[in-house]
Coordinates of C-alpha atoms in Angstrom, one line a residue:
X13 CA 27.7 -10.8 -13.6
X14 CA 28.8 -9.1 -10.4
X15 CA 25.5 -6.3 -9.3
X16 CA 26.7 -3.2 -7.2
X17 CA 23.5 -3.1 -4.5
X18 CA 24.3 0.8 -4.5
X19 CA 23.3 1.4 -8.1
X20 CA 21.8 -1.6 -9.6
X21 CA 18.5 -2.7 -8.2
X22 CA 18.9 -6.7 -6.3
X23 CA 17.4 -9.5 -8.0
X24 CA 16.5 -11.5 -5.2
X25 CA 16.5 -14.7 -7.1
X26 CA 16.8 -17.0 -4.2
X27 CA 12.7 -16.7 -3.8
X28 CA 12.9 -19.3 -6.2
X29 CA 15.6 -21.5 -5.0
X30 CA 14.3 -22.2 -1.0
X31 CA 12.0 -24.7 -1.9
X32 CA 9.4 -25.5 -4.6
X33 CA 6.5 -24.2 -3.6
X34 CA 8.2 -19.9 -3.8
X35 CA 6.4 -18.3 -6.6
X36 CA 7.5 -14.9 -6.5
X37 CA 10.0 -13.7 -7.7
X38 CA 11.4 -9.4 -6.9
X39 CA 13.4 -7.3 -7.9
X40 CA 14.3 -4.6 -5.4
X41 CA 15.6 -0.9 -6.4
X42 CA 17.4 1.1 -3.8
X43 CA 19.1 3.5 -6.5
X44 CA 16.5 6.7 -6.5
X45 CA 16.4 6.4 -2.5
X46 CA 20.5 6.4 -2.4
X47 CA 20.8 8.9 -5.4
X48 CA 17.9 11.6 -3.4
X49 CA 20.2 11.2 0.1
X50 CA 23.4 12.1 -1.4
X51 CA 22.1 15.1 -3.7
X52 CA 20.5 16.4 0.0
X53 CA 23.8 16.4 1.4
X54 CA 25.4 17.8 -2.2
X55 CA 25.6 21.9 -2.0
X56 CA 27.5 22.1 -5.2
X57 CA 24.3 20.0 -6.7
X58 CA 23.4 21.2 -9.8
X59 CA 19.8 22.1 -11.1
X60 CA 20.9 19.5 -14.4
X61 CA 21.6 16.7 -12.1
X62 CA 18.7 17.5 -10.0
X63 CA 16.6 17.0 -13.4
X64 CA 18.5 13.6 -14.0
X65 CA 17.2 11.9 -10.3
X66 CA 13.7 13.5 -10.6
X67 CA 13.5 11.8 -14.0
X68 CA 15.0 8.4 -12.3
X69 CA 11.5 5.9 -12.9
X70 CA 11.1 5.1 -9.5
X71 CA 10.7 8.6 -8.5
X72 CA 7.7 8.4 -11.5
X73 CA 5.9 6.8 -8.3
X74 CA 6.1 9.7 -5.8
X75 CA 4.7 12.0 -8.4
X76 CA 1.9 9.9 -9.1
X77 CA 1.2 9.2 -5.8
X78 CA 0.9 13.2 -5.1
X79 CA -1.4 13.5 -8.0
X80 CA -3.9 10.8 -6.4
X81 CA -3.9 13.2 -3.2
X82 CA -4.6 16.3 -5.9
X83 CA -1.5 17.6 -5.9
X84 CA -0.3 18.4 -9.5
X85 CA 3.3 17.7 -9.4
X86 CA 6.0 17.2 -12.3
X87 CA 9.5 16.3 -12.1
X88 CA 10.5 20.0 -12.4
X89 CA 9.0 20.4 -9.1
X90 CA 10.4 17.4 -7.5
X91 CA 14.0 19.0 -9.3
X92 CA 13.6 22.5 -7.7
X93 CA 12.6 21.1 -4.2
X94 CA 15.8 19.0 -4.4
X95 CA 17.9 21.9 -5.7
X96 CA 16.6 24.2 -3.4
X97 CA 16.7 21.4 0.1
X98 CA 20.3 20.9 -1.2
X99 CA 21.5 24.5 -1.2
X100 CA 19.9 24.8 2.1
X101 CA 16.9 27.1 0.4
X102 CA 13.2 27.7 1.4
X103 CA 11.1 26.0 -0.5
X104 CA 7.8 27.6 -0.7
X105 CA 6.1 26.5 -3.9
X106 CA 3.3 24.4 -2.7
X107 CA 4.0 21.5 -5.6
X108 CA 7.2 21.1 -4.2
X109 CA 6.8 21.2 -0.8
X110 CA 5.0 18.3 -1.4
X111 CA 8.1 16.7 -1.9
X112 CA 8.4 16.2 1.8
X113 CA 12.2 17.1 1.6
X114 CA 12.6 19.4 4.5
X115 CA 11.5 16.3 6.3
X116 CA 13.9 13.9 5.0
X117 CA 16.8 15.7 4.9
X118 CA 17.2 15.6 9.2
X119 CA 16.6 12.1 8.7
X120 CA 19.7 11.5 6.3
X121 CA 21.1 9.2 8.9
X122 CA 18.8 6.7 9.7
X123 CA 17.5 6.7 6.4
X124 CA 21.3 5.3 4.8
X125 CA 21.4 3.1 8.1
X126 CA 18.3 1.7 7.1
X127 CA 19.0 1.3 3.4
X128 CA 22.4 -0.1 4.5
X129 CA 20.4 -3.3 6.3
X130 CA 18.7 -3.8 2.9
X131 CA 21.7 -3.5 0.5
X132 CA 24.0 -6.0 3.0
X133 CA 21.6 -8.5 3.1
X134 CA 18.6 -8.7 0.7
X135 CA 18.0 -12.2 1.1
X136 CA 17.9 -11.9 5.1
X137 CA 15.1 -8.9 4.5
X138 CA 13.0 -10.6 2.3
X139 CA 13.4 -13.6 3.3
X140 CA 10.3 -13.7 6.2
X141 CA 8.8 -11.5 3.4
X142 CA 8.7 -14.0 0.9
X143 CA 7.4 -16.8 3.3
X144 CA 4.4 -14.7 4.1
X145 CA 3.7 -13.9 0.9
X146 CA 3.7 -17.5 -0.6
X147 CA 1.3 -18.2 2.6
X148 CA -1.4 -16.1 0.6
X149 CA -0.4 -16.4 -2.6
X150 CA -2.3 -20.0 -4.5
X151 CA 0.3 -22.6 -5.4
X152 CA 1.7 -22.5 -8.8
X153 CA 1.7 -19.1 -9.2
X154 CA 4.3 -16.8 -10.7
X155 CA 4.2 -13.5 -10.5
X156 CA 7.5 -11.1 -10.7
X157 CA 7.7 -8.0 -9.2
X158 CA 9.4 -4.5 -8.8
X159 CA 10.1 -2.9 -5.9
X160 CA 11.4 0.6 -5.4
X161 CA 12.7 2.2 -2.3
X162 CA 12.2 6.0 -2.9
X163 CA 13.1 9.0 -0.3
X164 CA 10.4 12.0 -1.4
X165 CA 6.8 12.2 -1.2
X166 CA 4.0 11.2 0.9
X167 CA 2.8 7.8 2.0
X168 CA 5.1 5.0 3.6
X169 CA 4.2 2.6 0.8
X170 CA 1.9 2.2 -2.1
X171 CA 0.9 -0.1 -5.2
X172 CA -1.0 1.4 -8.2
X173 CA -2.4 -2.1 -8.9
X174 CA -0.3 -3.6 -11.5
X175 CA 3.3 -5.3 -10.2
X176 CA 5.2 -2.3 -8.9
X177 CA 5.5 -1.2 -5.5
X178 CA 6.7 1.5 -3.6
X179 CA 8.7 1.9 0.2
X180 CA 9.3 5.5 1.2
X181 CA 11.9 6.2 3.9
X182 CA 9.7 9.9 4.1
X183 CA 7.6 7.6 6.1
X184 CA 9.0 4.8 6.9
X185 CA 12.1 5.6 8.9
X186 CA 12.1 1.6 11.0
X187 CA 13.1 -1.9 10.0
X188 CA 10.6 -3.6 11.1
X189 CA 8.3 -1.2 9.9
X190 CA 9.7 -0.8 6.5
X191 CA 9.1 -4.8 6.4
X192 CA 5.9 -4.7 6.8
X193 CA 5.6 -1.9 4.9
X194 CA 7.0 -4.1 2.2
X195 CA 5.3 -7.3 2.9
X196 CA 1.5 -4.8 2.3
X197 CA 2.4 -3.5 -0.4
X198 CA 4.5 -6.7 -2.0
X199 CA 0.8 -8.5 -1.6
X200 CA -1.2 -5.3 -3.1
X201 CA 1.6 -6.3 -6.2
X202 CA 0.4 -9.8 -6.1
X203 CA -3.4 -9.1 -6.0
X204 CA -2.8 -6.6 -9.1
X205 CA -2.0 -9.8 -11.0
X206 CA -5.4 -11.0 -10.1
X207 CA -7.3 -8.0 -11.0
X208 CA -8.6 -9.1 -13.8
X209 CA -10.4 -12.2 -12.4
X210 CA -11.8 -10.1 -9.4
X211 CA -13.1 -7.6 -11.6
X212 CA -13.3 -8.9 -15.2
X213 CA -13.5 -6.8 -18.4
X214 CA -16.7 -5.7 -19.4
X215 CA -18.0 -6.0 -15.8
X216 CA -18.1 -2.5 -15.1
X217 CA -19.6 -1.3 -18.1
X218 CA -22.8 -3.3 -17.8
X219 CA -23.4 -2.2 -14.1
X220 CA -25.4 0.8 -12.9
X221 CA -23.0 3.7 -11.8
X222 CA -23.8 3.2 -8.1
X223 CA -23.6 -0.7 -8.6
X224 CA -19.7 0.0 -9.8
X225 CA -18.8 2.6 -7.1
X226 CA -19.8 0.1 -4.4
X227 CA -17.7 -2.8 -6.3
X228 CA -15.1 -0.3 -6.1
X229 CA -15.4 0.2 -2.7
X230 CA -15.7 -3.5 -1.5
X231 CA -12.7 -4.3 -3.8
X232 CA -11.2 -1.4 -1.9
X233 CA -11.9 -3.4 1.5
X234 CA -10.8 -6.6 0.5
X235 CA -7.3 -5.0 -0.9
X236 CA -6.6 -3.4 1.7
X237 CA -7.8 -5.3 4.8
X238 CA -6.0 -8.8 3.5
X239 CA -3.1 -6.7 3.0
X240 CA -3.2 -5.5 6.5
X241 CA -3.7 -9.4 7.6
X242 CA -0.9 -10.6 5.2
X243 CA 1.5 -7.6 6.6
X244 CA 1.4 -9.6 9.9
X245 CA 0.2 -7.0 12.9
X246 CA 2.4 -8.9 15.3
X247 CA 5.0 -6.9 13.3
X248 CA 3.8 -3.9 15.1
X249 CA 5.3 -4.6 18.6
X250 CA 8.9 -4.4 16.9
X251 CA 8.2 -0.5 16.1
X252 CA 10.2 1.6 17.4
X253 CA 10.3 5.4 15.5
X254 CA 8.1 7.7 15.9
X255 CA 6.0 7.1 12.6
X256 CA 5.7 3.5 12.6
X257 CA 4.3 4.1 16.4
X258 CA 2.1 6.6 15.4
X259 CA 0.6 3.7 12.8
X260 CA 0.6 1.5 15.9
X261 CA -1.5 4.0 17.8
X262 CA -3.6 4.3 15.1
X263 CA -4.4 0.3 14.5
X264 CA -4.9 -0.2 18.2
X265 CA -7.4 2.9 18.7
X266 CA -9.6 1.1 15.4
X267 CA -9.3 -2.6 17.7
X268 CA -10.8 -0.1 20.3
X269 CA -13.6 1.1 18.0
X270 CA -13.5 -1.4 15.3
X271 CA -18.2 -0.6 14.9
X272 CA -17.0 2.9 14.0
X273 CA -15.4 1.7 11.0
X274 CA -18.1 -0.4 10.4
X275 CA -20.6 2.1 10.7
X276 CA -18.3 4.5 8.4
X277 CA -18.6 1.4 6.2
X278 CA -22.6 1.6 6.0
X279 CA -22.1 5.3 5.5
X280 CA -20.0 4.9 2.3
X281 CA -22.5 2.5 0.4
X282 CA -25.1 5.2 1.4
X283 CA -23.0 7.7 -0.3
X284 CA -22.1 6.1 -3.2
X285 CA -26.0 5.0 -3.8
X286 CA -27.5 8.6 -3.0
X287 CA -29.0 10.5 -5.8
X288 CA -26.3 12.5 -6.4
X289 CA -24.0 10.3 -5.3
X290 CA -20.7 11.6 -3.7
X291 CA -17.8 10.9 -5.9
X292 CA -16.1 8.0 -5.3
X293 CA -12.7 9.8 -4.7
X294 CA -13.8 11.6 -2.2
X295 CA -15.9 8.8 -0.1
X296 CA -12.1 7.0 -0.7
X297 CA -10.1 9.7 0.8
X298 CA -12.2 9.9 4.3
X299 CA -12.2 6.0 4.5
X300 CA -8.4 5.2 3.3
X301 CA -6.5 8.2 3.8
X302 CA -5.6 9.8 7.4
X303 CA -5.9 7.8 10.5
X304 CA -7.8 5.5 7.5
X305 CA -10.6 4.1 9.3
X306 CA -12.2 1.7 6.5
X307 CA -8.7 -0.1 7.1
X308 CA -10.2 -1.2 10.6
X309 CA -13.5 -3.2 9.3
X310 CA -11.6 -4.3 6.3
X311 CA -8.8 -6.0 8.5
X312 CA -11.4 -7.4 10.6
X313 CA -12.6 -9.3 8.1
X314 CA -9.8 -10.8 6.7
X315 CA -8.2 -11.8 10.0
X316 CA -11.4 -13.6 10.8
X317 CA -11.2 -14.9 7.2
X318 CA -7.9 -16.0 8.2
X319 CA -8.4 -17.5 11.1
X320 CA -11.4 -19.6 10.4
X321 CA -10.2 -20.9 6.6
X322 CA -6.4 -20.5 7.0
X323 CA -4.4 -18.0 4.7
X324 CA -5.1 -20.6 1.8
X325 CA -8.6 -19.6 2.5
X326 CA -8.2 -16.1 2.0
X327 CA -5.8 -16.2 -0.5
X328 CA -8.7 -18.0 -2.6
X329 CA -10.6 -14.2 -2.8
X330 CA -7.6 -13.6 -5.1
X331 CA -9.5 -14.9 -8.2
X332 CA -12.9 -14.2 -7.1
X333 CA -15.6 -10.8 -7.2
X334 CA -14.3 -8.8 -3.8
X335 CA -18.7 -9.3 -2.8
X336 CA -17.4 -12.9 -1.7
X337 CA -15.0 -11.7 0.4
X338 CA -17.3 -9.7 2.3
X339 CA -20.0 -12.4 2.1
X340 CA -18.1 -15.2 4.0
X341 CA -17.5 -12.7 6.7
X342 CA -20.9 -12.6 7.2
X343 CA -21.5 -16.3 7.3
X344 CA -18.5 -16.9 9.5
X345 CA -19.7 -18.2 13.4
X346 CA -17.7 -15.3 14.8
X347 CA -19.7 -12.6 12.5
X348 CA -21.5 -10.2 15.3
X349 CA -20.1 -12.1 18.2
X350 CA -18.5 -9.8 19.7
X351 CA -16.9 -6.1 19.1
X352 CA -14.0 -7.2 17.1
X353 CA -16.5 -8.9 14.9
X354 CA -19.4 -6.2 14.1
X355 CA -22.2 -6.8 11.9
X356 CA -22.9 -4.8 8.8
X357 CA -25.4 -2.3 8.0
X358 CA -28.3 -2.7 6.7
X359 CA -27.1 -0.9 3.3
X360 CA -24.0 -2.8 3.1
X361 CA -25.9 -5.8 3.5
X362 CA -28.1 -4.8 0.4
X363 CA -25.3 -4.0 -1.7
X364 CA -23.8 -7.2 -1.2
X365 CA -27.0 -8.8 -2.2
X366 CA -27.2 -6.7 -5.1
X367 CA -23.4 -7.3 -6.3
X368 CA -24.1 -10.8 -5.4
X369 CA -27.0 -11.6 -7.6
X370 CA -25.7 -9.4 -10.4
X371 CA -26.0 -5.5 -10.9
X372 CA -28.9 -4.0 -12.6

């Protein structure tokens, strides 16, 4: 079967064929990115076929992903904004706005340039990719994933924690950035395979609500700070656009003030625990969206993780409560040795204790 990179998505089945030990297998989907750049440069594009690409499944992610940031779009939005960017219109409706498409339309270029270098050569942009992955990933594991390269919306990547994920050339306008970009949200794909045994069924229910909004935050932290770690930071010296520095600026200013995010940390559990409690959504926002602060703590303690135990080592928190996680930070030699390494709060501490001797 002969498969047309421009419309069909790229089975990148030679993860499995390098050596033995490759476990993952993708899928990659460029069409909704491809079919959103040409309908931008279409001005005969009709609202019908407008309606036909905001209805395409990957953009399904996009719209989800506004929704999380409490915006409530539909595809009819995402269809107007196109129709409208295409025919060179204002777009003023704040749901479609949201679409981001006044900003990706100056960008045509360098977004097909960039889509180009992953069509010609899947295997060469996934290959470092894979080898990372497998790094963190236990041995014998399969796990197949779908990846979809989309050109609307906010956010340079994302995962909803089951096997999809998400690169968006909105954001992510750099090679090397949109490989990283991949290889984070490739391994927040992986770790949804493991949800279950982080986090197993019934759990919740029989925990206090405060007890389950800080095992929601602490899952949080582990997801997203060994995704950093797995991303590979060195990556960040390749960078070259203007958004992927503007990440860069923002990861070395948290090295810089790394017992800010900690203490932001401390202030979380505190929030979650008052009586009211803040809701966990919003605690979530200040720490993950934005300049994302909590990211700086979390990747601090899976690098040190890393570098202490190996990626095997960290790859082991796969399968177990995200508390553990946080816990062999703390008994690491390096914990609180210096400011790339800052102790806990006091709070944090306690809930860590709590989730480790089982919620109330």
């Amino acid at each position: 079967m002969t498969l047309d990179v421009r419309h069909i998505a790229v089975l990148l089945c030679f993860l499995l064929s390098f050596q033995a030990s490759a476990t993952v297998d993708v899928v990659i989907d460029t069409h909704a990115a491809h079919a959103v750049l040409d309908a931008l440069q279409n001005p005969n594009l009709s609202l019908a076929d407008a309606k036909r690409i905001a209805q395409l499944p990957a953009n399904q992610g996009p719209i989800r992903k506004l929704r999380e940031f409490k915006i409530d779009v539909t595809e009819d939005d995402l269809a107007h904004a196109l129709f409208a960017t295409a025919h060179g219109q204002p777009v003023t409706k704040k749901e479609e706005a949201a679409f981001l498409l006044d900003w990706m339309k100056p960008k045509i270029a360098g977004a097909n340039a960039l889509l180009a270098k992953i069509d010609a050569d899947p295997a060469g942009f996934q290959g470092a990719i894979r080898k990372r992955i497998d790094a963190y990933t236990p041995p014998g594991t399969t796990v197949t994933l779908k990846g979809y390269v989309v050109a609307v919306g906010d956010g340079g990547g994302y995962a909803f924690g089951d096997t999809d994920f998400y690169l968006n050339l909105v954001m992510t306008d750099d090679f090397a950035m949109a490989r990283s970009v991949t290889t984070h949200e490739m391994y927040h794909a992986v770790q949804g395979v493991f949800t279950a045994s982080r986090i197993p069924k019934g759990q919740d229910e029989d925990a206090s609500t405060a007890c389950r909004a800080v095992r929601r935050l602490f899952d949080d932290v582990y997801r997203e700070g060994t995704a950093v770690e797995v991303a590979d930071v060195s990556l960040m010296a390749q960078f070259k656009s203007a958004n992927s520095l503007r990440q860069k600026t923002d990861m070395d200013d948290g090295a810089r003030h790394m017992a800010m995010s900690a203490a932001l940390l401390e202030m979380s559990v505190v929030a979650l625990e008052a009586k009211p409690a803040v809701a966990y959504d919003d605690v979530y926002d200040v720490g993950f969206f934005g300049h994302a602060v909590l990211y700086n703590i979390s990747y601090a303690m899976a690098r040190a993780i890393a570098q202490a135990d190996g990626p095997a080592g960290l790859a082991s928190f796969l399968n177990r409560p995200a508390y553990a996680f946080i816990q062999r930070y703390t008994e690491l030699p390096s914990y609180g040795s210096d400011d790339q390494h800052p102790r806990l709060g006091a709070h944090t501490l306690a809930a860590l204790r709590m989730e480790s001797a089982g919620c109330p």
